[in-house]
Amino acid sequence: MKVNIEREGNTLVAMVEDRVDGTNAGEFQQALEADISENDRIVILDCEGLSYISSAGLRVVLLTARALQKQNSKFAICSLSEQIREVFEISGFDKIIPVHSNRTAAVEALGG
């Protein structure tokens, strides 16, 4: 699992690659917490490179969404593969967190 960060103004894009599961969910959470600052008003989790996410990974996504909501930041997910999108839909996460087809659509929808 690898997380790459890009910033443009008050928008942070976290690109996650490979797998997020019980063996590395803690590392995933630490990476997001370390990179997201209070000044980031828009945070996008770009999942284009994500091949698998377990319930432990979903938990980290939910915790991140809640933390961002508390600091009045907008959060969205983009670029889900069909398999990952299905996981988000079955778990109901697509009802809690906005999901967009790609990064451009996510940035436009959140006003970045």
Short mmCIF file of C-alpha atoms in Angstrom, two decimals:
data_model
loop_
_atom_site.label_atom_id
_atom_site.label_comp_id
_atom_site.label_asym_id
_atom_site.label_seq_id
_atom_site.Cartn_x
_atom_site.Cartn_y
_atom_site.Cartn_z
CA MET A 1 0.00 0.00 0.00
CA LYS A 2 1.26 3.42 -0.93
CA VAL A 3 -0.29 6.88 -0.45
CA ASN A 4 0.90 9.78 -2.60
CA ILE A 5 -0.20 13.32 -1.81
CA GLU A 6 -0.75 16.25 -4.15
CA ARG A 7 -1.79 19.73 -2.99
CA GLU A 8 -3.16 22.61 -4.95
CA GLY A 9 -4.30 25.57 -2.90
CA ASN A 10 -6.66 24.32 -0.21
CA THR A 11 -7.27 21.00 -2.00
CA LEU A 12 -5.44 17.82 -1.02
CA VAL A 13 -5.60 14.70 -3.19
CA ALA A 14 -4.49 11.45 -1.57
CA MET A 15 -3.82 8.73 -4.14
CA VAL A 16 -3.88 5.26 -2.67
CA GLU A 17 -2.31 2.33 -4.51
CA ASP A 18 -2.38 -1.46 -4.23
CA ARG A 19 -4.32 -3.05 -1.36
CA VAL A 20 -5.69 -1.73 1.92
CA ASP A 21 -6.53 -4.51 4.35
CA GLY A 22 -6.12 -5.53 7.98
CA THR A 23 -2.35 -5.81 7.64
CA ASN A 24 -1.82 -2.19 6.59
CA ALA A 25 -4.99 -0.27 7.54
CA GLY A 26 -3.17 1.31 10.50
CA GLU A 27 -0.40 2.50 8.20
CA PHE A 28 -3.05 3.84 5.78
CA GLN A 29 -4.72 5.76 8.62
CA GLN A 30 -1.41 7.18 9.85
CA ALA A 31 -0.48 8.31 6.35
CA LEU A 32 -3.79 10.15 5.90
CA GLU A 33 -3.67 11.71 9.37
CA ALA A 34 -0.09 12.88 8.85
CA ASP A 35 -0.81 14.47 5.47
CA ILE A 36 -4.20 16.11 6.07
CA SER A 37 -3.90 19.49 7.75
CA GLU A 38 -6.48 21.81 9.28
CA ASN A 39 -5.97 24.14 6.30
CA ASP A 40 -7.14 21.52 3.80
CA ARG A 41 -10.73 22.50 3.01
CA ILE A 42 -11.17 19.88 0.26
CA VAL A 43 -9.80 16.36 0.50
CA ILE A 44 -10.17 13.81 -2.27
CA LEU A 45 -9.25 10.16 -1.97
CA ASP A 46 -8.24 9.07 -5.47
CA CYS A 47 -8.60 5.28 -5.70
CA GLU A 48 -7.50 4.79 -9.29
CA GLY A 49 -4.56 2.63 -8.17
CA LEU A 50 -6.49 0.76 -5.45
CA SER A 51 -6.94 -2.94 -6.22
CA TYR A 52 -8.57 -4.11 -2.96
CA ILE A 53 -10.06 -2.65 0.21
CA SER A 54 -11.22 -4.63 3.24
CA SER A 55 -13.57 -3.62 6.03
CA ALA A 56 -10.51 -2.39 7.94
CA GLY A 57 -9.72 -0.03 5.06
CA LEU A 58 -13.34 1.11 4.87
CA ARG A 59 -13.18 1.92 8.58
CA VAL A 60 -10.20 4.22 7.94
CA VAL A 61 -12.11 5.96 5.14
CA LEU A 62 -15.07 6.50 7.47
CA LEU A 63 -12.88 7.80 10.30
CA THR A 64 -11.21 10.20 7.86
CA ALA A 65 -14.60 11.43 6.63
CA ARG A 66 -15.76 12.06 10.19
CA ALA A 67 -12.56 13.91 11.13
CA LEU A 68 -12.85 16.12 8.05
CA GLN A 69 -16.50 16.83 8.78
CA LYS A 70 -15.52 18.06 12.26
CA GLN A 71 -13.05 20.52 10.75
CA ASN A 72 -15.64 21.68 8.19
CA SER A 73 -13.73 20.24 5.25
CA LYS A 74 -15.30 18.59 2.21
CA PHE A 75 -14.39 14.97 1.40
CA ALA A 76 -15.01 12.82 -1.64
CA ILE A 77 -13.74 9.66 -3.27
CA CYS A 78 -13.01 9.23 -6.95
CA SER A 79 -11.79 6.85 -9.63
CA LEU A 80 -13.15 3.61 -8.17
CA SER A 81 -12.72 0.44 -10.19
CA GLU A 82 -15.90 -1.55 -10.75
CA GLN A 83 -14.90 -4.02 -8.00
CA ILE A 84 -14.08 -1.30 -5.45
CA ARG A 85 -17.23 0.66 -6.37
CA GLU A 86 -19.26 -2.46 -5.63
CA VAL A 87 -17.68 -2.71 -2.16
CA PHE A 88 -18.59 0.92 -1.46
CA GLU A 89 -22.15 0.39 -2.71
CA ILE A 90 -22.75 -2.85 -0.77
CA SER A 91 -21.40 -1.27 2.42
CA GLY A 92 -23.51 1.86 1.88
CA PHE A 93 -20.47 4.12 1.92
CA ASP A 94 -21.53 5.68 -1.37
CA LYS A 95 -24.54 7.07 0.53
CA ILE A 96 -22.30 8.62 3.21
CA ILE A 97 -19.36 9.88 1.15
CA PRO A 98 -19.70 11.43 -2.33
CA VAL A 99 -18.20 9.24 -5.05
CA HIS A 100 -17.13 10.71 -8.39
CA SER A 101 -15.99 9.09 -11.62
CA ASN A 102 -12.64 10.90 -11.71
CA ARG A 103 -10.53 13.50 -9.96
CA THR A 104 -11.64 16.39 -12.17
CA ALA A 105 -15.31 15.67 -11.44
CA ALA A 106 -14.58 15.44 -7.70
CA VAL A 107 -12.69 18.75 -7.62
CA GLU A 108 -15.44 20.50 -9.59
CA ALA A 109 -18.21 19.07 -7.39
CA LEU A 110 -16.48 20.15 -4.19
CA GLY A 111 -15.66 23.61 -5.49
CA GLY A 112 -11.91 23.24 -5.66
#
